[in-house]
Amino acid sequence: DTAVSQTPKYLVTQMGNDKSIKCEQNLGHDTMYWYKQDSKKFLKIMFSYNNKELIINETVPNRFSPKSPDKAHLNLHINSLELGDSAVYFCASSQDSPLRRADTGELFFGEGSRLTVL
Amino acid sequence: DAKTTQPNSMESNEEEPVHLPCNHSTISGTDYIHWYRQLPSQGPEYVIHGLTSNVNNRMASLAIAEDRKSSTLILHRATLRDAAVYYCILSGFSGGSNYKLTFGKGTLLTVNP
């Protein structure tokens, strides 16, 4: 069983469209994250949720809206897609919350969702 | 955020030990040192982490300098499967009320057969 699974793995779409990426973890973790890896391979945190509550919200355009229906799922919806949104988006989870401790333990990452905006 | 400095790339031969260095001269007392690696076309994978003492696990060892301003990830016998980008990361207080991992460029490790 895949611990952190993301769908779709690949997504090609036109500028201006709205798209969603889904993430599910079966590890029983309390905290989930979205990271973005751009063409230069920098990996940057976007959001983090702990028990369905938003706890980290980096400087991300309002067009990006995460939603956590329950603590096992964290979806990412992107409105009005732009060329610069093309990247690989990684979902991750951890047992502990970065609110409480610096040692959140191991982050488990999904395999990534490659978004290409034409 | 406290930053880390790593060489852009390193090369090793199969079955030889590899020492991957990381400098973090601005580390604070509460920052943990984490190492992750990313194989081609995959998500990052946890390797090891520590605070002050050296750490060992089944994948690698982490040697932390006494002043904590640098650390070294040691792969005892490199295999072809260890070819990846290795990230040295500090889990620092983000200035708000939480901690986060901030990934840098990492070191691209090439393992020669």
Tab-separated table of C-alpha atoms in Angstrom:
chain	number	residue	atom	x	y	z
A	1	ASP	CA	0.000	0.000	0.000
A	2	THR	CA	1.290	3.453	-0.924
A	3	ALA	CA	1.689	5.583	2.204
A	4	VAL	CA	1.117	8.981	0.558
A	5	SER	CA	-0.659	8.898	-2.766
A	6	GLN	CA	-1.351	11.760	-5.133
A	7	THR	CA	-3.567	11.980	-8.183
A	8	PRO	CA	-3.146	12.735	-10.950
A	9	LYS	CA	0.529	12.019	-11.526
A	10	TYR	CA	0.571	14.131	-14.661
A	11	LEU	CA	-1.640	17.053	-15.584
A	12	VAL	CA	-1.448	19.117	-18.774
A	13	THR	CA	-3.825	22.032	-19.106
A	14	GLN	CA	-4.326	25.431	-20.674
A	15	MET	CA	-3.746	28.803	-19.064
A	16	GLY	CA	-6.789	30.114	-17.271
A	17	ASN	CA	-8.203	26.706	-16.387
A	18	ASP	CA	-8.953	25.494	-12.863
A	19	LYS	CA	-7.509	22.186	-11.681
A	20	SER	CA	-7.220	20.096	-8.543
A	21	ILE	CA	-4.656	17.670	-7.194
A	22	LYS	CA	-5.698	15.168	-4.557
A	23	CYS	CA	-3.614	13.659	-1.778
A	24	GLU	CA	-4.342	10.876	0.668
A	25	GLN	CA	-2.195	9.343	3.412
A	26	ASN	CA	-2.885	6.033	5.128
A	27	LEU	CA	-0.278	6.471	7.862
A	28	GLY	CA	-2.620	7.903	10.471
A	29	HIS	CA	-0.573	11.105	10.572
A	30	ASP	CA	-1.937	14.338	11.955
A	31	THR	CA	-0.134	16.773	9.655
A	32	MET	CA	-0.080	17.110	5.889
A	33	TYR	CA	1.801	19.451	3.565
A	34	TRP	CA	1.988	20.703	0.024
A	35	TYR	CA	5.384	21.478	-1.474
A	36	LYS	CA	6.172	22.909	-4.908
A	37	GLN	CA	9.309	21.998	-6.869
A	38	ASP	CA	10.016	24.368	-9.729
A	39	SER	CA	12.122	23.901	-12.847
A	40	LYS	CA	15.282	24.803	-10.916
A	41	LYS	CA	14.488	21.948	-8.525
A	42	PHE	CA	13.977	24.152	-5.481
A	43	LEU	CA	11.472	22.548	-3.127
A	44	LYS	CA	9.336	25.097	-1.286
A	45	ILE	CA	6.639	24.568	1.294
A	46	MET	CA	3.268	26.020	0.384
A	47	PHE	CA	0.800	24.881	3.036
A	48	SER	CA	0.526	22.677	6.072
A	49	TYR	CA	-2.568	21.338	7.807
A	50	ASN	CA	-2.780	19.758	11.236
A	51	ASN	CA	-5.988	17.870	11.989
A	52	LYS	CA	-7.795	19.715	9.201
A	53	GLU	CA	-6.619	23.140	10.366
A	54	LEU	CA	-4.319	25.364	8.335
A	55	ILE	CA	-1.105	26.007	10.272
A	56	ILE	CA	1.406	27.062	7.615
A	57	ASN	CA	0.493	29.321	4.731
A	58	GLU	CA	3.508	30.597	2.865
A	59	THR	CA	3.377	33.493	0.426
A	60	VAL	CA	1.264	31.746	-2.150
A	61	PRO	CA	-1.178	33.445	-4.559
A	62	ASN	CA	-4.830	33.315	-3.559
A	63	ARG	CA	-5.454	31.244	-6.656
A	64	PHE	CA	-4.107	28.299	-4.654
A	65	SER	CA	-6.615	26.953	-2.159
A	66	PRO	CA	-5.927	23.864	-0.075
A	67	LYS	CA	-8.780	21.888	1.425
A	68	SER	CA	-8.619	19.187	4.058
A	69	PRO	CA	-11.914	17.296	4.389
A	70	ASP	CA	-10.354	15.043	7.033
A	71	LYS	CA	-6.886	14.529	8.414
A	72	ALA	CA	-6.091	11.810	5.885
A	73	HIS	CA	-6.751	14.018	2.875
A	74	LEU	CA	-5.311	17.306	1.669
A	75	ASN	CA	-6.335	18.547	-1.747
A	76	LEU	CA	-4.950	21.475	-3.695
A	77	HIS	CA	-7.180	23.496	-5.979
A	78	ILE	CA	-5.655	26.014	-8.364
A	79	ASN	CA	-7.755	28.658	-10.112
A	80	SER	CA	-6.882	30.581	-13.260
A	81	LEU	CA	-3.725	28.626	-13.978
A	82	GLU	CA	-0.673	30.572	-15.183
A	83	LEU	CA	2.445	29.453	-17.032
A	84	GLY	CA	4.488	29.953	-13.864
A	85	ASP	CA	2.401	27.375	-12.044
A	86	SER	CA	4.085	24.642	-14.063
A	87	ALA	CA	5.968	22.549	-11.525
A	88	VAL	CA	5.921	19.285	-9.639
A	89	TYR	CA	3.689	19.430	-6.578
A	90	PHE	CA	4.467	17.105	-3.696
A	91	CYS	CA	2.179	16.153	-0.884
A	92	ALA	CA	3.713	15.009	2.399
A	93	SER	CA	2.651	13.985	5.881
A	94	SER	CA	4.190	13.733	9.338
A	95	GLN	CA	3.078	12.356	12.671
A	96	ASP	CA	3.686	15.501	14.673
A	97	SER	CA	2.840	19.110	14.102
A	98	PRO	CA	5.403	21.820	13.414
A	99	LEU	CA	3.342	23.929	15.785
A	100	ARG	CA	4.575	22.000	18.738
A	101	ARG	CA	8.114	20.927	18.048
A	102	ALA	CA	11.022	21.354	15.684
A	103	ASP	CA	11.485	17.619	15.553
A	104	THR	CA	8.343	16.660	13.706
A	105	GLY	CA	9.937	13.376	12.805
A	106	GLU	CA	10.038	11.953	9.355
A	107	LEU	CA	8.187	13.567	6.482
A	108	PHE	CA	6.675	11.063	4.067
A	109	PHE	CA	6.350	12.401	0.543
A	110	GLY	CA	4.152	11.297	-2.308
A	111	GLU	CA	5.551	10.679	-5.772
A	112	GLY	CA	4.551	14.106	-7.025
A	113	SER	CA	2.097	15.539	-9.525
A	114	ARG	CA	3.668	17.155	-12.559
A	115	LEU	CA	1.573	20.100	-13.690
A	116	THR	CA	2.235	21.600	-17.123
A	117	VAL	CA	0.408	24.772	-18.085
A	118	LEU	CA	0.407	25.601	-21.799
B	1	ASP	CA	15.495	30.897	8.134
B	2	ALA	CA	18.833	29.371	9.029
B	3	LYS	CA	20.545	28.315	5.822
B	4	THR	CA	22.705	25.398	4.801
B	5	THR	CA	25.531	25.220	2.285
B	6	GLN	CA	26.289	22.049	0.383
B	7	PRO	CA	28.512	21.262	-2.605
B	8	ASN	CA	26.540	21.204	-5.833
B	9	SER	CA	27.742	17.750	-6.765
B	10	MET	CA	29.903	14.864	-5.623
B	11	GLU	CA	31.015	11.627	-7.154
B	12	SER	CA	31.684	8.273	-5.605
B	13	ASN	CA	32.434	4.719	-6.605
B	14	GLU	CA	30.179	1.820	-5.823
B	15	GLU	CA	30.810	0.082	-2.493
B	16	GLU	CA	32.982	2.934	-1.218
B	17	PRO	CA	32.019	5.211	1.672
B	18	VAL	CA	30.640	8.654	0.867
B	19	HIS	CA	30.879	11.696	3.100
B	20	LEU	CA	28.441	14.456	2.190
B	21	PRO	CA	29.239	17.731	3.969
B	22	CYS	CA	26.874	20.463	5.049
B	23	ASN	CA	27.656	23.836	6.612
B	24	HIS	CA	25.087	25.578	8.777
B	25	SER	CA	27.010	28.268	10.612
B	26	THR	CA	23.862	30.212	11.619
B	27	ILE	CA	22.136	27.244	13.217
B	28	SER	CA	20.225	28.046	16.395
B	29	GLY	CA	20.071	25.943	19.528
B	30	THR	CA	16.645	24.520	18.703
B	31	ASP	CA	17.283	23.662	15.044
B	32	TYR	CA	17.344	19.994	14.155
B	33	ILE	CA	19.512	18.842	11.253
B	34	HIS	CA	17.648	16.711	8.740
B	35	TRP	CA	18.819	14.881	5.645
B	36	TYR	CA	16.537	13.860	2.839
B	37	ARG	CA	17.325	12.509	-0.582
B	38	GLN	CA	15.452	12.621	-3.841
B	39	LEU	CA	15.911	9.906	-6.414
B	40	PRO	CA	15.132	10.816	-10.041
B	41	SER	CA	11.416	11.344	-10.670
B	42	GLN	CA	10.482	10.542	-7.076
B	43	GLY	CA	9.484	12.449	-3.983
B	44	PRO	CA	12.049	13.242	-1.288
B	45	GLU	CA	12.835	10.407	1.085
B	46	TYR	CA	13.856	10.781	4.719
B	47	VAL	CA	17.394	9.665	5.506
B	48	ILE	CA	18.269	10.741	9.031
B	49	HIS	CA	18.062	13.601	11.500
B	50	GLY	CA	19.695	14.710	14.723
B	51	LEU	CA	20.188	17.559	17.159
B	52	THR	CA	23.574	17.336	18.872
B	53	SER	CA	24.769	13.754	19.051
B	54	ASN	CA	25.856	11.588	16.149
B	55	VAL	CA	23.095	9.345	14.844
B	56	ASN	CA	23.071	6.015	13.073
B	57	ASN	CA	20.313	4.185	11.283
B	58	ARG	CA	20.041	1.477	8.669
B	59	MET	CA	20.514	3.954	5.820
B	60	ALA	CA	23.314	6.205	6.995
B	61	SER	CA	25.170	7.931	9.818
B	62	LEU	CA	25.039	11.588	10.746
B	63	ALA	CA	28.114	13.165	12.252
B	64	ILE	CA	27.472	16.547	13.874
B	65	ALA	CA	30.318	18.894	14.715
B	66	GLU	CA	30.688	19.840	18.355
B	67	ASP	CA	29.800	23.485	17.637
B	68	ARG	CA	26.934	22.254	15.417
B	69	LYS	CA	27.994	24.562	12.614
B	70	SER	CA	28.509	21.680	10.235
B	71	SER	CA	27.475	18.090	9.771
B	72	THR	CA	28.328	15.165	7.530
B	73	LEU	CA	26.084	12.485	6.134
B	74	ILE	CA	27.950	9.218	5.793
B	75	LEU	CA	26.856	6.455	3.458
B	76	HIS	CA	28.991	3.536	4.495
B	77	ARG	CA	28.925	1.649	1.186
B	78	ALA	CA	27.483	3.496	-1.763
B	79	THR	CA	25.321	1.585	-4.195
B	80	LEU	CA	23.991	2.657	-7.565
B	81	ARG	CA	20.619	3.139	-5.898
B	82	ASP	CA	22.131	5.860	-3.704
B	83	ALA	CA	22.541	8.174	-6.702
B	84	ALA	CA	20.259	11.073	-5.822
B	85	VAL	CA	20.115	14.695	-4.711
B	86	TYR	CA	20.844	14.895	-0.982
B	87	TYR	CA	19.329	17.758	0.980
B	88	CYS	CA	20.655	18.997	4.287
B	89	ILE	CA	17.880	20.917	6.032
B	90	LEU	CA	17.370	22.700	9.302
B	91	SER	CA	13.953	22.604	10.918
B	92	GLY	CA	13.952	26.158	12.078
B	93	PHE	CA	11.490	28.372	13.794
B	94	SER	CA	9.884	30.180	10.925
B	95	GLY	CA	9.365	33.428	12.746
B	96	GLY	CA	5.694	32.751	13.213
B	97	SER	CA	4.580	30.088	15.589
B	98	ASN	CA	5.705	26.982	13.835
B	99	TYR	CA	8.690	25.111	12.541
B	100	LYS	CA	9.222	24.094	8.971
B	101	LEU	CA	11.716	22.352	6.739
B	102	THR	CA	13.259	24.627	4.120
B	103	PHE	CA	14.964	22.709	1.338
B	104	GLY	CA	18.035	24.149	-0.403
B	105	LYS	CA	19.688	23.100	-3.640
B	106	GLY	CA	21.188	19.921	-2.277
B	107	THR	CA	24.130	17.849	-3.491
B	108	LEU	CA	23.786	15.693	-6.574
B	109	LEU	CA	25.555	12.429	-5.792
B	110	THR	CA	26.736	10.352	-8.726
B	111	VAL	CA	27.759	6.757	-8.008
B	112	ASN	CA	30.034	5.107	-10.523
B	113	PRO	CA	29.893	1.334	-11.044
